[in-house]
Amino acid sequence: MNDINILFYLTYTEIWKKKMCEPLLTVTPKSCLQDEKIVLKVTGLVSGSPYTLTSHLQDSRKSKYFSYAHYFADRDGTIDTSRNESYGGHYKGVFQMGLIAGLKPAPDEYQYLRIFKRDVENPDEIEFRLYENFITAEEVFASSFLVNVFHSRHFMGPGVERITIRGRRIRATLFIPAGEGPFPGVVDMFGTAGGLLEYRSAQLASRGIASLALAYFGYDDLPKNLEELDLEYFKAGVHVLLSHKKVKKPHVGAIGVSKGADVAMIMATFIPEVKCAISINGCISNLISPFRVTNDYIIPHLPFMYENIKLVNKTDLVINDGYANPEDYPETIVPIYKSDAKFLFIIGEDDMSVHSRRYAEISAKLLREANKEKNYKICSYNGAGHLLEPPYSPLCFSSYHKVYDIVLLYGGEIKKHTEAQEKSWVEILNVIKENLDNAQSKFADRDGTIDTSRNESYGGHYKGVFQMGLLAGLKPAPDEFQYLRLFKRDVENPNEIEFRVYENFVTVEEIFTSSFLVNEIHSRYFMSPEVEKISIKGRRVRASLFIPAGEGPFPGVVDMFGSIGGLLEYRSAQLASRGIASLALAFFGYDNLPESMEEFDLEYFKEAVNILLSHKKVKKPYVGAIGVSKGADLACAMATFIPEVKCVIGINGGISPMVSPFSVTNDYIIQPLPIVLKNVKVLQNIGFCFNESYVEPEDWPETIIPIYRSNAKFLFIVGEDDKSINSKYFAEISAKLLREAGKENNYKAIITRICSYEGAGHLIEPPYSPLCFWSYHKTYDSVFVWGGEIKKHTEAQEKSWVEIINFIKENLHAPQSKL
């Protein structure tokens, strides 16, 4: 081929590539609430070629913000921000929401602007663009893009009502959720930036919480600066909130960040109607200005040591070392120990504004000393900064502070900060709804309605307000064997639930002999549309593989149950419905597997891992393992001896093999933990409680699974009313072993007081699975007691399911190939 032909060939090839690869940029959904994720995807690209994706926002003051990231197209000519890795720009690695959370001032803007929403009634309009090659921040604004798409992010959900409040003293905005209500209510406050910030209240109302965004200085005719604050002003705010007909009586909550956090704690201490307080990176002492509680009682502010301020880059101030130690100035401490309210302390461990973790620990100490250790919860987030906002608010690492006329550093590492916003938002919504969901009427309401989400039950299978009680409380009918365990066998078909209404209070027996007034049928699915179920019959393995809808690849887990045996598919089906490929693995009592629990062999579980990884839609090279009871110790063994298993969820399991030996090699067999039969307790002369019958694992070290050798991450989920094994104790031993091996970052133990599942039993399932307090165990031909109190157990299932999904996705989000 001569030079002319070569030149023609190369030119034609490039023209053909461009013609055949017309890029298409899509965002799903096109419009959503601000706290919801999107999937940004580009197709029709040249495989292996470099591209730059950008996002652009202009706020209501015409200030411009942008973010950019560098990607290589996959082998199929695709970029998907939910699975592809960024190689440069404002962030690196896989970061689905990076182009929104990473928004910063454009190069020609003042670089210390803080981006926040001012006009909450209008959405943010985000423009996404695709550029050819890797380009710099400056080139973004000087180059032509290949394709673009627009996306709307709403701060107020449909039907949310915004009401301007201008009382005798109060300056505020009230947000009321859509619907009839009544709704739990909170007073919402920010910090030393002053003014009236509405975006968090708008988002709270979009999630079913009435919220009063309250200004207390720097707005309208309020004082311009933080002078002495007065409790009477905040009492008026509470009364305004409670006066709305759609706000639940008689209690409300308070939420605040920074200075607003110590105000929220003062309100919970001195205003009886405030029954829960959320402190986001706040202090246990009153900060900056005096706070007048009564004419005779003023809480002074914590002294500030200006000599301890640090200067960074000649312009930016780190002030967290400036505040004195609260314990050296007890008169400044808010006496929260006098309050019966519930406290949630949200902490960013990279907070450069205040030492929020230290202050939360002092708060916890004060409450414990007052015997109120159940009145608080601490949620601490590594890498998160001071300004923890609702999800996907862009990280504000530093900004100009107009009140002090300086640049303050707030801290935070973008990916970890965003993750903290996601998790803390769930915590915030839960603590408000849990603590402000008051009982309503004994019979039908005054308007002739019963709503299970707000009305109280006065008898039956449960009492009190329990929205999901009629599902979580399902039990065998009177004419059935009373020790049946209810679980789903045919996951491809939904459960059809019939709800009925009877006149008067009827007994269990009368339900089946009386006529009902009206009924309604409801379907509950275990597999979402297009989830694929594949029956697996390998060389030895018997399993079912569930693959999520979509192109993938998806994180994958091996899913195992306990001593009941057989092939249980319902958890795997639900995991796949949440974007996780799951192999439901039988290991005895199914098909041609052994009928009982004999010695287990590592090779069997290795084969299962290989089957999971061999599917084209499962992410390589690692998977996870999840198990309950006996399945939990098998999962720990897999993570210890199978390198491809990089994360483990143990639900009420042991640190030693239970019941049967585990063969690692021909020469290494881990023996089961012995049982002392005389320690087995019998409940009501029929049900066996085994939780006190196992010997101490540390007295039998040869039975301990050496998880300290593993580099996997471990999540231990514990029900504190577990009657089958002492799972809390075993999880504590596991945590101790990992700490002693220098792997304290390799586990998250849901066993401590601050994150415990009080009242939860042994069989913690996906949410709204009915509580199984006890059941007939066919393997042992006996009734086993599993434990659990129905409402607390259901709550544990809700919360642990979120932990499980997040843990799997966080630890198996393998980086993609650039080709």
mmCIF file of C-alpha atoms in Angstrom, residues 21 92 124 215 317 646 751 769:
data_model
loop_
_atom_site.group_PDB
_atom_site.id
_atom_site.type_symbol
_atom_site.label_atom_id
_atom_site.label_comp_id
_atom_site.label_asym_id
_atom_site.label_seq_id
_atom_site.Cartn_x
_atom_site.Cartn_y
_atom_site.Cartn_z
ATOM 1 C CA CYS A 21 -20.214 6.229 16.605
ATOM 2 C CA LYS A 92 -11.217 10.014 40.455
ATOM 3 C CA ASP A 124 -31.935 23.344 39.668
ATOM 4 C CA ALA A 215 -34.149 32.518 60.772
ATOM 5 C CA LEU A 317 -8.707 29.694 58.311
ATOM 6 C CA LYS A 646 -13.993 -9.477 49.793
ATOM 7 C CA ILE A 751 -23.479 -4.429 68.175
ATOM 8 C CA SER A 769 -40.907 -10.459 56.588
#
